[in-house]
Amino acid sequence: MAGDPPRSAVDKALDLVEAVARAERPARLSDLARSVDLHRATAYRILLDLVRRGWVLRVGDTYLPGAAALQVSAAALRNSLTALARPVLEDLSRTTGMMVNLQVLEGDRARVVDVVRPERLAVISHLSGEALPVHRFAGPLALVAALPEEARAPYLRPAEEAGHPLTGEDGLLADLARVERTGVALERGRNEKPVASISRAVRAADGTPVCALTVVGLDAEFDEPALEGLTAALLAAAGSLEDVLAGRSAARTADGGEA
């Protein structure tokens, strides 16, 4: 635009990193150059450096976010997300008497990035820091079900490799369809026999899943009457966290006060 100062080399590199990240599908050089108003040769030279440094990944003649970009974004997401979500986790645990964790998608699994565990449930592993596959845990199931179907493939592969069925009444695809329909994922005994969990994806304003809130406890405490109350508390907590992430409000506790 006339009157604007010339872009520096850093500006151009960041423009390309952002363009790769924004692209709805793997982007070609010509599309990237056009989107950031750079000559094709200039964009190519900058992309070579970005690929070398790991900020961009070249796959054939297309470009994807690289490992460095993913690591930085994942670290920033975890660090800021856990701070915002912690009051919600604590209140949900206090309200339900259950363990509550926060998960984000990472690679082909969901990573547990924060946990609140009551002393009475110390016998249940908190799994903090662990990456969980979609076919064994409620958190990744809720998150993957919130993705568009074309984005789910990487998360299905660990299930296939483990021999878990994808099709049929008890297959993973049926589980995902059920969660997509109901909005909550329920898991009973797939990872630990006496343990059950229920999870809900927390979404950004555009519908993208940001994280999952998961309530975990002993399977005996997930009978039908209790499950109804746990589901209501989970849905309320997920709504509260969505409000916090959208800047609409501070996290609210069960008694109506701000956390």
PDB file of C-alpha atoms in Angstrom:
ATOM      1  CA  MET A   1       0.000   0.000   0.000  1.00  0.00           C
ATOM      2  CA  ALA A   2       1.304   3.502  -0.928  1.00  0.00           C
ATOM      3  CA  GLY A   3       2.892   5.291   1.998  1.00  0.00           C
ATOM      4  CA  ASP A   4       3.571   2.126   3.989  1.00  0.00           C
ATOM      5  CA  PRO A   5       7.208   1.569   5.026  1.00  0.00           C
ATOM      6  CA  PRO A   6       9.041  -1.190   3.090  1.00  0.00           C
ATOM      7  CA  ARG A   7       8.849  -4.612   4.653  1.00  0.00           C
ATOM      8  CA  SER A   8      11.970  -5.959   6.319  1.00  0.00           C
ATOM      9  CA  ALA A   9      13.305  -9.471   5.786  1.00  0.00           C
ATOM     10  CA  VAL A  10      11.766 -10.420   9.130  1.00  0.00           C
ATOM     11  CA  ASP A  11       8.381  -9.068   8.031  1.00  0.00           C
ATOM     12  CA  LYS A  12       8.492 -11.138   4.852  1.00  0.00           C
ATOM     13  CA  ALA A  13       9.517 -14.310   6.689  1.00  0.00           C
ATOM     14  CA  LEU A  14       6.790 -13.891   9.300  1.00  0.00           C
ATOM     15  CA  ASP A  15       4.239 -13.135   6.575  1.00  0.00           C
ATOM     16  CA  LEU A  16       5.087 -16.474   4.951  1.00  0.00           C
ATOM     17  CA  VAL A  17       5.021 -18.413   8.232  1.00  0.00           C
ATOM     18  CA  GLU A  18       1.592 -16.948   8.975  1.00  0.00           C
ATOM     19  CA  ALA A  19       0.363 -17.679   5.453  1.00  0.00           C
ATOM     20  CA  VAL A  20       1.421 -21.328   5.751  1.00  0.00           C
ATOM     21  CA  ALA A  21      -0.297 -21.583   9.137  1.00  0.00           C
ATOM     22  CA  ARG A  22      -3.521 -19.970   7.861  1.00  0.00           C
ATOM     23  CA  ALA A  23      -3.812 -22.120   4.749  1.00  0.00           C
ATOM     24  CA  GLU A  24      -6.778 -24.503   4.842  1.00  0.00           C
ATOM     25  CA  ARG A  25      -4.747 -27.122   2.948  1.00  0.00           C
ATOM     26  CA  PRO A  26      -1.046 -27.615   2.078  1.00  0.00           C
ATOM     27  CA  ALA A  27      -0.135 -24.486   0.105  1.00  0.00           C
ATOM     28  CA  ARG A  28       1.874 -24.167  -3.106  1.00  0.00           C
ATOM     29  CA  LEU A  29       4.631 -21.623  -3.631  1.00  0.00           C
ATOM     30  CA  SER A  30       2.637 -19.539  -6.090  1.00  0.00           C
ATOM     31  CA  ASP A  31      -0.339 -19.333  -3.715  1.00  0.00           C
ATOM     32  CA  LEU A  32       1.872 -18.310  -0.791  1.00  0.00           C
ATOM     33  CA  ALA A  33       3.750 -15.689  -2.797  1.00  0.00           C
ATOM     34  CA  ARG A  34       0.487 -14.210  -4.029  1.00  0.00           C
ATOM     35  CA  SER A  35      -1.114 -14.175  -0.565  1.00  0.00           C
ATOM     36  CA  VAL A  36       1.744 -12.140   0.948  1.00  0.00           C
ATOM     37  CA  ASP A  37       2.412  -9.987  -2.152  1.00  0.00           C
ATOM     38  CA  LEU A  38       5.934 -11.246  -2.806  1.00  0.00           C
ATOM     39  CA  HIS A  39       7.662 -12.148  -6.054  1.00  0.00           C
ATOM     40  CA  ARG A  40       7.723 -15.917  -6.484  1.00  0.00           C
ATOM     41  CA  ALA A  41      11.554 -16.042  -6.507  1.00  0.00           C
ATOM     42  CA  THR A  42      11.744 -13.957  -3.315  1.00  0.00           C
ATOM     43  CA  ALA A  43       9.189 -16.148  -1.560  1.00  0.00           C
ATOM     44  CA  TYR A  44      11.081 -19.266  -2.640  1.00  0.00           C
ATOM     45  CA  ARG A  45      14.389 -18.005  -1.207  1.00  0.00           C
ATOM     46  CA  ILE A  46      12.763 -17.147   2.126  1.00  0.00           C
ATOM     47  CA  LEU A  47      10.949 -20.480   2.277  1.00  0.00           C
ATOM     48  CA  LEU A  48      14.264 -22.296   1.772  1.00  0.00           C
ATOM     49  CA  ASP A  49      15.568 -20.659   4.964  1.00  0.00           C
ATOM     50  CA  LEU A  50      12.319 -21.327   6.829  1.00  0.00           C
ATOM     51  CA  VAL A  51      12.444 -24.999   5.824  1.00  0.00           C
ATOM     52  CA  ARG A  52      16.089 -25.211   6.924  1.00  0.00           C
ATOM     53  CA  ARG A  53      15.232 -23.742  10.327  1.00  0.00           C
ATOM     54  CA  GLY A  54      12.175 -25.997  10.789  1.00  0.00           C
ATOM     55  CA  TRP A  55       9.530 -23.263  10.684  1.00  0.00           C
ATOM     56  CA  VAL A  56       8.073 -24.642   7.461  1.00  0.00           C
ATOM     57  CA  LEU A  57       7.928 -28.213   6.174  1.00  0.00           C
ATOM     58  CA  ARG A  58       8.125 -28.871   2.426  1.00  0.00           C
ATOM     59  CA  VAL A  59       6.121 -31.859   1.190  1.00  0.00           C
ATOM     60  CA  GLY A  60       6.547 -32.292  -2.558  1.00  0.00           C
ATOM     61  CA  ASP A  61       5.552 -28.945  -4.056  1.00  0.00           C
ATOM     62  CA  THR A  62       3.492 -27.820  -1.052  1.00  0.00           C
ATOM     63  CA  TYR A  63       4.311 -26.317   2.341  1.00  0.00           C
ATOM     64  CA  LEU A  64       3.064 -27.060   5.866  1.00  0.00           C
ATOM     65  CA  PRO A  65       3.850 -25.644   9.337  1.00  0.00           C
ATOM     66  CA  GLY A  66       7.178 -27.084  10.468  1.00  0.00           C
ATOM     67  CA  ALA A  67       8.278 -28.642  13.753  1.00  0.00           C
ATOM     68  CA  ALA A  68       9.640 -25.367  15.162  1.00  0.00           C
ATOM     69  CA  ALA A  69       6.342 -23.568  14.541  1.00  0.00           C
ATOM     70  CA  LEU A  70       4.370 -26.435  16.071  1.00  0.00           C
ATOM     71  CA  GLN A  71       6.605 -26.589  19.148  1.00  0.00           C
ATOM     72  CA  VAL A  72       6.361 -22.862  19.777  1.00  0.00           C
ATOM     73  CA  SER A  73       2.600 -22.764  19.250  1.00  0.00           C
ATOM     74  CA  ALA A  74       2.039 -25.850  21.410  1.00  0.00           C
ATOM     75  CA  ALA A  75       4.188 -24.464  24.239  1.00  0.00           C
ATOM     76  CA  ALA A  76       2.461 -21.079  24.097  1.00  0.00           C
ATOM     77  CA  LEU A  77      -0.952 -22.724  24.013  1.00  0.00           C
ATOM     78  CA  ARG A  78      -0.196 -24.945  26.993  1.00  0.00           C
ATOM     79  CA  ASN A  79       1.349 -22.193  29.093  1.00  0.00           C
ATOM     80  CA  SER A  80      -1.435 -19.674  28.563  1.00  0.00           C
ATOM     81  CA  LEU A  81      -4.277 -22.177  28.380  1.00  0.00           C
ATOM     82  CA  THR A  82      -3.440 -23.874  31.670  1.00  0.00           C
ATOM     83  CA  ALA A  83      -3.355 -20.538  33.493  1.00  0.00           C
ATOM     84  CA  LEU A  84      -6.787 -19.580  32.168  1.00  0.00           C
ATOM     85  CA  ALA A  85      -8.304 -23.021  32.646  1.00  0.00           C
ATOM     86  CA  ARG A  86      -6.966 -23.820  36.117  1.00  0.00           C
ATOM     87  CA  PRO A  87      -9.820 -22.141  38.069  1.00  0.00           C
ATOM     88  CA  VAL A  88     -12.347 -24.019  35.926  1.00  0.00           C
ATOM     89  CA  LEU A  89     -10.612 -27.347  36.589  1.00  0.00           C
ATOM     90  CA  GLU A  90     -10.456 -26.702  40.326  1.00  0.00           C
ATOM     91  CA  ASP A  91     -14.117 -25.724  40.517  1.00  0.00           C
ATOM     92  CA  LEU A  92     -15.244 -28.716  38.428  1.00  0.00           C
ATOM     93  CA  SER A  93     -13.244 -31.074  40.634  1.00  0.00           C
ATOM     94  CA  ARG A  94     -14.667 -29.476  43.774  1.00  0.00           C
ATOM     95  CA  THR A  95     -18.229 -29.661  42.402  1.00  0.00           C
ATOM     96  CA  THR A  96     -18.040 -33.295  41.274  1.00  0.00           C
ATOM     97  CA  GLY A  97     -15.541 -34.728  43.770  1.00  0.00           C
ATOM     98  CA  MET A  98     -13.720 -36.217  40.774  1.00  0.00           C
ATOM     99  CA  MET A  99     -10.330 -35.852  39.135  1.00  0.00           C
ATOM    100  CA  VAL A 100     -10.377 -33.360  36.256  1.00  0.00           C
ATOM    101  CA  ASN A 101      -7.809 -32.943  33.520  1.00  0.00           C
ATOM    102  CA  LEU A 102      -7.143 -30.647  30.576  1.00  0.00           C
ATOM    103  CA  GLN A 103      -5.967 -32.040  27.234  1.00  0.00           C
ATOM    104  CA  VAL A 104      -4.832 -30.580  23.901  1.00  0.00           C
ATOM    105  CA  LEU A 105      -4.286 -32.307  20.571  1.00  0.00           C
ATOM    106  CA  GLU A 106      -0.630 -32.967  19.809  1.00  0.00           C
ATOM    107  CA  GLY A 107       0.715 -35.132  17.018  1.00  0.00           C
ATOM    108  CA  ASP A 108      -1.666 -38.068  16.665  1.00  0.00           C
ATOM    109  CA  ARG A 109      -2.832 -38.053  20.296  1.00  0.00           C
ATOM    110  CA  ALA A 110      -4.050 -35.724  23.050  1.00  0.00           C
ATOM    111  CA  ARG A 111      -1.575 -34.477  25.667  1.00  0.00           C
ATOM    112  CA  VAL A 112      -2.634 -34.068  29.312  1.00  0.00           C
ATOM    113  CA  VAL A 113      -1.390 -30.582  30.229  1.00  0.00           C
ATOM    114  CA  ASP A 114      -2.975 -30.067  33.658  1.00  0.00           C
ATOM    115  CA  VAL A 115      -4.681 -32.196  36.326  1.00  0.00           C
ATOM    116  CA  VAL A 116      -6.582 -31.603  39.548  1.00  0.00           C
ATOM    117  CA  ARG A 117      -6.844 -34.834  41.552  1.00  0.00           C
ATOM    118  CA  PRO A 118      -8.599 -35.161  44.932  1.00  0.00           C
ATOM    119  CA  GLU A 119      -6.674 -37.109  47.559  1.00  0.00           C
ATOM    120  CA  ARG A 120      -9.360 -39.803  47.658  1.00  0.00           C
ATOM    121  CA  LEU A 121      -8.592 -40.675  44.019  1.00  0.00           C
ATOM    122  CA  ALA A 122      -4.813 -40.936  44.455  1.00  0.00           C
ATOM    123  CA  VAL A 123      -5.100 -44.602  43.398  1.00  0.00           C
ATOM    124  CA  ILE A 124      -5.940 -43.446  39.856  1.00  0.00           C
ATOM    125  CA  SER A 125      -2.987 -42.417  37.698  1.00  0.00           C
ATOM    126  CA  HIS A 126      -3.119 -38.697  36.875  1.00  0.00           C
ATOM    127  CA  LEU A 127      -1.403 -39.207  33.467  1.00  0.00           C
ATOM    128  CA  SER A 128      -0.054 -35.655  33.588  1.00  0.00           C
ATOM    129  CA  GLY A 129       2.185 -34.973  30.599  1.00  0.00           C
ATOM    130  CA  GLU A 130       1.235 -38.191  28.825  1.00  0.00           C
ATOM    131  CA  ALA A 131      -0.048 -38.425  25.237  1.00  0.00           C
ATOM    132  CA  LEU A 132      -3.265 -40.466  25.022  1.00  0.00           C
ATOM    133  CA  PRO A 133      -4.651 -42.290  21.944  1.00  0.00           C
ATOM    134  CA  VAL A 134      -8.206 -41.706  20.778  1.00  0.00           C
ATOM    135  CA  HIS A 135      -9.386 -45.312  21.072  1.00  0.00           C
ATOM    136  CA  ARG A 136      -8.635 -45.645  24.800  1.00  0.00           C
ATOM    137  CA  PHE A 137      -9.465 -42.296  26.399  1.00  0.00           C
ATOM    138  CA  ALA A 138     -12.424 -39.932  26.526  1.00  0.00           C
ATOM    139  CA  GLY A 139     -10.402 -36.707  26.126  1.00  0.00           C
ATOM    140  CA  PRO A 140      -8.922 -37.416  22.697  1.00  0.00           C
ATOM    141  CA  LEU A 141     -12.227 -38.958  21.617  1.00  0.00           C
ATOM    142  CA  ALA A 142     -14.047 -35.700  22.416  1.00  0.00           C
ATOM    143  CA  LEU A 143     -11.396 -33.621  20.637  1.00  0.00           C
ATOM    144  CA  VAL A 144     -11.191 -35.743  17.485  1.00  0.00           C
ATOM    145  CA  ALA A 145     -14.991 -35.877  17.233  1.00  0.00           C
ATOM    146  CA  ALA A 146     -14.952 -32.061  17.179  1.00  0.00           C
ATOM    147  CA  LEU A 147     -12.664 -32.033  14.134  1.00  0.00           C
ATOM    148  CA  PRO A 148     -13.963 -32.145  10.554  1.00  0.00           C
ATOM    149  CA  GLU A 149     -13.873 -35.694   9.194  1.00  0.00           C
ATOM    150  CA  GLU A 150     -11.037 -34.924   6.762  1.00  0.00           C
ATOM    151  CA  ALA A 151      -8.772 -33.895   9.678  1.00  0.00           C
ATOM    152  CA  ARG A 152      -9.269 -37.060  11.732  1.00  0.00           C
ATOM    153  CA  ALA A 153      -7.044 -39.501   9.829  1.00  0.00           C
ATOM    154  CA  PRO A 154      -3.800 -39.008  11.848  1.00  0.00           C
ATOM    155  CA  TYR A 155      -5.642 -39.796  15.096  1.00  0.00           C
ATOM    156  CA  LEU A 156      -7.169 -42.993  13.709  1.00  0.00           C
ATOM    157  CA  ARG A 157      -3.811 -44.540  12.816  1.00  0.00           C
ATOM    158  CA  PRO A 158      -2.761 -45.452  16.396  1.00  0.00           C
ATOM    159  CA  ALA A 159      -6.063 -47.300  16.776  1.00  0.00           C
ATOM    160  CA  GLU A 160      -5.497 -49.214  13.536  1.00  0.00           C
ATOM    161  CA  GLU A 161      -1.937 -50.053  14.560  1.00  0.00           C
ATOM    162  CA  ALA A 162      -3.199 -51.343  17.918  1.00  0.00           C
ATOM    163  CA  GLY A 163      -5.776 -53.550  16.176  1.00  0.00           C
ATOM    164  CA  HIS A 164      -8.750 -51.561  17.438  1.00  0.00           C
ATOM    165  CA  PRO A 165     -11.685 -51.809  14.993  1.00  0.00           C
ATOM    166  CA  LEU A 166     -12.597 -48.682  13.049  1.00  0.00           C
ATOM    167  CA  THR A 167     -15.881 -49.884  11.579  1.00  0.00           C
ATOM    168  CA  GLY A 168     -18.857 -51.756  12.996  1.00  0.00           C
ATOM    169  CA  GLU A 169     -21.098 -51.070  15.963  1.00  0.00           C
ATOM    170  CA  ASP A 170     -18.175 -51.102  18.402  1.00  0.00           C
ATOM    171  CA  GLY A 171     -15.706 -49.414  16.053  1.00  0.00           C
ATOM    172  CA  LEU A 172     -13.989 -46.091  16.544  1.00  0.00           C
ATOM    173  CA  LEU A 173     -15.929 -44.384  13.757  1.00  0.00           C
ATOM    174  CA  ALA A 174     -19.200 -45.269  15.499  1.00  0.00           C
ATOM    175  CA  ASP A 175     -17.783 -43.881  18.759  1.00  0.00           C
ATOM    176  CA  LEU A 176     -16.847 -40.629  17.029  1.00  0.00           C
ATOM    177  CA  ALA A 177     -20.295 -40.322  15.448  1.00  0.00           C
ATOM    178  CA  ARG A 178     -21.904 -40.856  18.856  1.00  0.00           C
ATOM    179  CA  VAL A 179     -19.766 -38.161  20.463  1.00  0.00           C
ATOM    180  CA  GLU A 180     -20.407 -35.779  17.583  1.00  0.00           C
ATOM    181  CA  ARG A 181     -24.134 -36.319  18.124  1.00  0.00           C
ATOM    182  CA  THR A 182     -24.206 -36.048  21.924  1.00  0.00           C
ATOM    183  CA  GLY A 183     -21.339 -33.602  22.493  1.00  0.00           C
ATOM    184  CA  VAL A 184     -19.713 -35.724  25.214  1.00  0.00           C
ATOM    185  CA  ALA A 185     -17.371 -38.717  25.187  1.00  0.00           C
ATOM    186  CA  LEU A 186     -17.850 -41.458  27.777  1.00  0.00           C
ATOM    187  CA  GLU A 187     -15.172 -44.084  28.416  1.00  0.00           C
ATOM    188  CA  ARG A 188     -15.522 -46.962  30.860  1.00  0.00           C
ATOM    189  CA  GLY A 189     -12.672 -49.330  31.568  1.00  0.00           C
ATOM    190  CA  ARG A 190     -10.825 -49.198  28.262  1.00  0.00           C
ATOM    191  CA  ASN A 191      -7.575 -48.074  29.854  1.00  0.00           C
ATOM    192  CA  GLU A 192      -8.054 -49.155  33.488  1.00  0.00           C
ATOM    193  CA  LYS A 193     -10.909 -51.514  34.361  1.00  0.00           C
ATOM    194  CA  PRO A 194     -12.218 -49.716  37.483  1.00  0.00           C
ATOM    195  CA  VAL A 195     -11.860 -46.234  35.955  1.00  0.00           C
ATOM    196  CA  ALA A 196     -14.388 -44.228  33.917  1.00  0.00           C
ATOM    197  CA  SER A 197     -14.281 -40.763  32.399  1.00  0.00           C
ATOM    198  CA  ILE A 198     -16.436 -38.279  30.543  1.00  0.00           C
ATOM    199  CA  SER A 199     -15.096 -35.473  28.364  1.00  0.00           C
ATOM    200  CA  ARG A 200     -16.233 -32.415  26.455  1.00  0.00           C
ATOM    201  CA  ALA A 201     -14.353 -30.439  23.788  1.00  0.00           C
ATOM    202  CA  VAL A 202     -13.949 -26.721  24.452  1.00  0.00           C
ATOM    203  CA  ARG A 203     -14.218 -24.797  21.200  1.00  0.00           C
ATOM    204  CA  ALA A 204     -13.046 -21.460  19.854  1.00  0.00           C
ATOM    205  CA  ALA A 205     -15.571 -19.050  18.363  1.00  0.00           C
ATOM    206  CA  ASP A 206     -15.085 -20.593  14.902  1.00  0.00           C
ATOM    207  CA  GLY A 207     -15.849 -24.086  16.241  1.00  0.00           C
ATOM    208  CA  THR A 208     -12.254 -25.309  16.310  1.00  0.00           C
ATOM    209  CA  PRO A 209     -11.540 -27.565  19.314  1.00  0.00           C
ATOM    210  CA  VAL A 210      -9.024 -25.865  21.611  1.00  0.00           C
ATOM    211  CA  CYS A 211      -8.863 -28.371  24.452  1.00  0.00           C
ATOM    212  CA  ALA A 212     -10.912 -30.971  26.297  1.00  0.00           C
ATOM    213  CA  LEU A 213     -12.140 -31.007  29.886  1.00  0.00           C
ATOM    214  CA  THR A 214     -12.313 -34.544  31.262  1.00  0.00           C
ATOM    215  CA  VAL A 215     -13.844 -35.796  34.510  1.00  0.00           C
ATOM    216  CA  VAL A 216     -12.258 -39.017  35.771  1.00  0.00           C
ATOM    217  CA  GLY A 217     -13.299 -41.305  38.632  1.00  0.00           C
ATOM    218  CA  LEU A 218     -14.141 -44.827  39.708  1.00  0.00           C
ATOM    219  CA  ASP A 219     -16.505 -46.613  37.352  1.00  0.00           C
ATOM    220  CA  ALA A 220     -18.890 -47.420  40.214  1.00  0.00           C
ATOM    221  CA  GLU A 221     -19.508 -43.665  40.593  1.00  0.00           C
ATOM    222  CA  PHE A 222     -20.595 -43.298  36.967  1.00  0.00           C
ATOM    223  CA  ASP A 223     -23.998 -44.975  37.251  1.00  0.00           C
ATOM    224  CA  GLU A 224     -26.963 -43.386  35.441  1.00  0.00           C
ATOM    225  CA  PRO A 225     -28.166 -40.994  38.190  1.00  0.00           C
ATOM    226  CA  ALA A 226     -24.616 -39.786  38.890  1.00  0.00           C
ATOM    227  CA  LEU A 227     -23.750 -39.569  35.193  1.00  0.00           C
ATOM    228  CA  GLU A 228     -26.534 -37.077  34.583  1.00  0.00           C
ATOM    229  CA  GLY A 229     -25.137 -34.743  37.232  1.00  0.00           C
ATOM    230  CA  LEU A 230     -21.544 -35.197  36.038  1.00  0.00           C
ATOM    231  CA  THR A 231     -22.566 -34.394  32.472  1.00  0.00           C
ATOM    232  CA  ALA A 232     -24.392 -31.233  33.529  1.00  0.00           C
ATOM    233  CA  ALA A 233     -21.397 -30.044  35.565  1.00  0.00           C
ATOM    234  CA  LEU A 234     -19.006 -30.820  32.711  1.00  0.00           C
ATOM    235  CA  LEU A 235     -21.103 -28.951  30.146  1.00  0.00           C
ATOM    236  CA  ALA A 236     -21.336 -25.925  32.427  1.00  0.00           C
ATOM    237  CA  ALA A 237     -17.578 -25.936  33.017  1.00  0.00           C
ATOM    238  CA  ALA A 238     -16.827 -26.245  29.296  1.00  0.00           C
ATOM    239  CA  GLY A 239     -19.153 -23.319  28.596  1.00  0.00           C
ATOM    240  CA  SER A 240     -17.448 -21.272  31.299  1.00  0.00           C
ATOM    241  CA  LEU A 241     -14.005 -21.979  29.821  1.00  0.00           C
ATOM    242  CA  GLU A 242     -15.225 -21.075  26.331  1.00  0.00           C
ATOM    243  CA  ASP A 243     -16.402 -17.736  27.745  1.00  0.00           C
ATOM    244  CA  VAL A 244     -13.023 -17.171  29.397  1.00  0.00           C
ATOM    245  CA  LEU A 245     -11.090 -17.997  26.211  1.00  0.00           C
ATOM    246  CA  ALA A 246     -13.339 -15.681  24.195  1.00  0.00           C
ATOM    247  CA  GLY A 247     -12.831 -12.882  26.724  1.00  0.00           C
ATOM    248  CA  ARG A 248     -16.532 -12.781  27.599  1.00  0.00           C
ATOM    249  CA  SER A 249     -16.064 -13.360  31.333  1.00  0.00           C
ATOM    250  CA  ALA A 250     -13.812 -14.589  34.115  1.00  0.00           C
ATOM    251  CA  ALA A 251     -14.144 -18.193  35.236  1.00  0.00           C
ATOM    252  CA  ARG A 252     -17.064 -18.586  37.637  1.00  0.00           C
ATOM    253  CA  THR A 253     -17.263 -20.959  40.555  1.00  0.00           C
ATOM    254  CA  ALA A 254     -20.253 -23.138  41.429  1.00  0.00           C
ATOM    255  CA  ASP A 255     -21.553 -20.549  43.925  1.00  0.00           C
ATOM    256  CA  GLY A 256     -21.555 -17.800  41.267  1.00  0.00           C
ATOM    257  CA  GLY A 257     -18.419 -15.990  42.381  1.00  0.00           C
ATOM    258  CA  GLU A 258     -15.403 -15.313  40.202  1.00  0.00           C
ATOM    259  CA  ALA A 259     -12.498 -17.729  40.497  1.00  0.00           C
TER     260      ALA A 259
END
